[in-house]
Amino acid sequence: IYLRFLDYEMQNSNECKRNFVAVYDGSSSVEDLRNKFCSTVANDVMLVSALGVVRMWADEGSRKSRFRILFTTFQERKSLTQTQTHSL
């Protein structure tokens, strides 16, 4: 899964303690945390599992914080055996 942030604004950045967007690869458990964004920039993220979790946390003073993402999924092609042929 490829995630691209199209719009991102995090107000009142506070060292990622209360205002952030977190991206998890697989589940929302701590060990699956892939990236955590809390400043003015959110970079693209590539996940390797088939499940991604995006979590936003904003405190009372950050109500105007927001994000918008575009996600793209990829599926691996099965390798061709000798009995299969394909033309493009």
Short mmCIF file of C-alpha atoms in Angstrom, two decimals:
data_model
loop_
_atom_site.label_atom_id
_atom_site.label_comp_id
_atom_site.label_asym_id
_atom_site.label_seq_id
_atom_site.Cartn_x
_atom_site.Cartn_y
_atom_site.Cartn_z
CA ILE A 1 0.00 0.00 0.00
CA TYR A 2 1.37 3.39 -1.00
CA LEU A 3 0.07 6.45 0.88
CA ARG A 4 0.48 10.00 -0.40
CA PHE A 5 -0.63 12.95 1.72
CA LEU A 6 -2.47 15.36 -0.59
CA ASP A 7 -3.32 17.81 2.18
CA TYR A 8 -1.82 17.99 5.65
CA GLU A 9 -2.02 20.61 8.38
CA MET A 10 -1.22 19.93 12.01
CA GLN A 11 -1.79 22.85 14.35
CA ASN A 12 0.03 23.32 17.64
CA SER A 13 2.79 20.82 17.08
CA ASN A 14 3.91 19.62 20.50
CA GLU A 15 6.66 17.07 20.03
CA CYS A 16 4.14 14.47 18.80
CA LYS A 17 2.58 13.96 22.23
CA ARG A 18 -0.98 15.14 21.55
CA ASN A 19 -1.25 16.30 17.93
CA PHE A 20 -0.18 13.84 15.26
CA VAL A 21 -1.05 11.52 12.40
CA ALA A 22 0.31 8.00 12.86
CA VAL A 23 0.59 5.37 10.12
CA TYR A 24 0.75 1.70 11.08
CA ASP A 25 1.73 -1.22 8.86
CA GLY A 26 -0.40 -4.28 9.69
CA SER A 27 -2.23 -3.27 12.87
CA SER A 28 -2.41 -0.35 15.27
CA SER A 29 -0.02 -1.93 17.76
CA VAL A 30 3.09 -0.01 18.80
CA GLU A 31 5.48 -2.36 17.02
CA ASP A 32 3.66 -1.77 13.70
CA LEU A 33 4.10 2.03 13.83
CA ARG A 34 5.66 3.00 10.50
CA ASN A 35 5.64 6.83 10.65
CA LYS A 36 4.35 9.53 12.95
CA PHE A 37 3.85 13.06 11.63
CA CYS A 38 3.40 16.09 13.86
CA SER A 39 5.12 18.98 12.10
CA THR A 40 4.30 20.82 8.88
CA VAL A 41 5.30 18.01 6.50
CA ALA A 42 3.91 14.50 6.01
CA ASN A 43 5.96 12.36 3.63
CA ASP A 44 4.75 9.51 1.43
CA VAL A 45 4.64 6.10 3.10
CA MET A 46 5.01 2.61 1.62
CA LEU A 47 3.47 -0.24 3.62
CA VAL A 48 4.43 -3.87 3.05
CA SER A 49 1.42 -5.64 4.58
CA ALA A 50 -2.09 -5.80 3.16
CA LEU A 51 -3.50 -3.71 6.02
CA GLY A 52 -2.72 -0.12 6.92
CA VAL A 53 -4.07 1.97 9.80
CA VAL A 54 -4.03 5.78 9.79
CA ARG A 55 -4.79 7.45 13.12
CA MET A 56 -5.14 11.15 13.80
CA TRP A 57 -5.05 12.65 17.28
CA ALA A 58 -5.64 16.36 17.90
CA ASP A 59 -6.32 18.07 21.20
CA GLU A 60 -8.92 20.76 21.89
CA GLY A 61 -6.70 23.59 20.67
CA SER A 62 -6.03 21.92 17.32
CA ARG A 63 -9.51 21.55 15.87
CA LYS A 64 -8.43 22.87 12.48
CA SER A 65 -5.85 20.12 12.00
CA ARG A 66 -6.59 17.96 8.98
CA PHE A 67 -5.21 15.58 6.39
CA ARG A 68 -6.27 13.99 3.12
CA ILE A 69 -4.54 10.98 1.59
CA LEU A 70 -4.54 9.04 -1.63
CA PHE A 71 -3.74 5.35 -1.32
CA THR A 72 -2.70 2.93 -4.02
CA THR A 73 -2.57 -0.83 -3.62
CA PHE A 74 -0.33 -3.21 -5.52
CA GLN A 75 -0.73 -6.90 -6.13
CA GLU A 76 2.21 -9.12 -6.98
CA ARG A 77 1.86 -11.08 -10.18
CA LYS A 78 2.23 -14.82 -9.94
CA SER A 79 5.26 -16.06 -11.81
CA LEU A 80 4.56 -17.70 -15.13
CA THR A 81 5.09 -21.42 -15.45
CA GLN A 82 6.28 -23.12 -18.63
CA THR A 83 2.72 -24.06 -19.58
CA GLN A 84 1.37 -20.52 -19.40
CA THR A 85 1.86 -17.94 -22.09
CA HIS A 86 0.76 -14.33 -22.21
CA SER A 87 0.95 -11.69 -24.86
CA LEU A 88 0.81 -7.98 -24.26
#
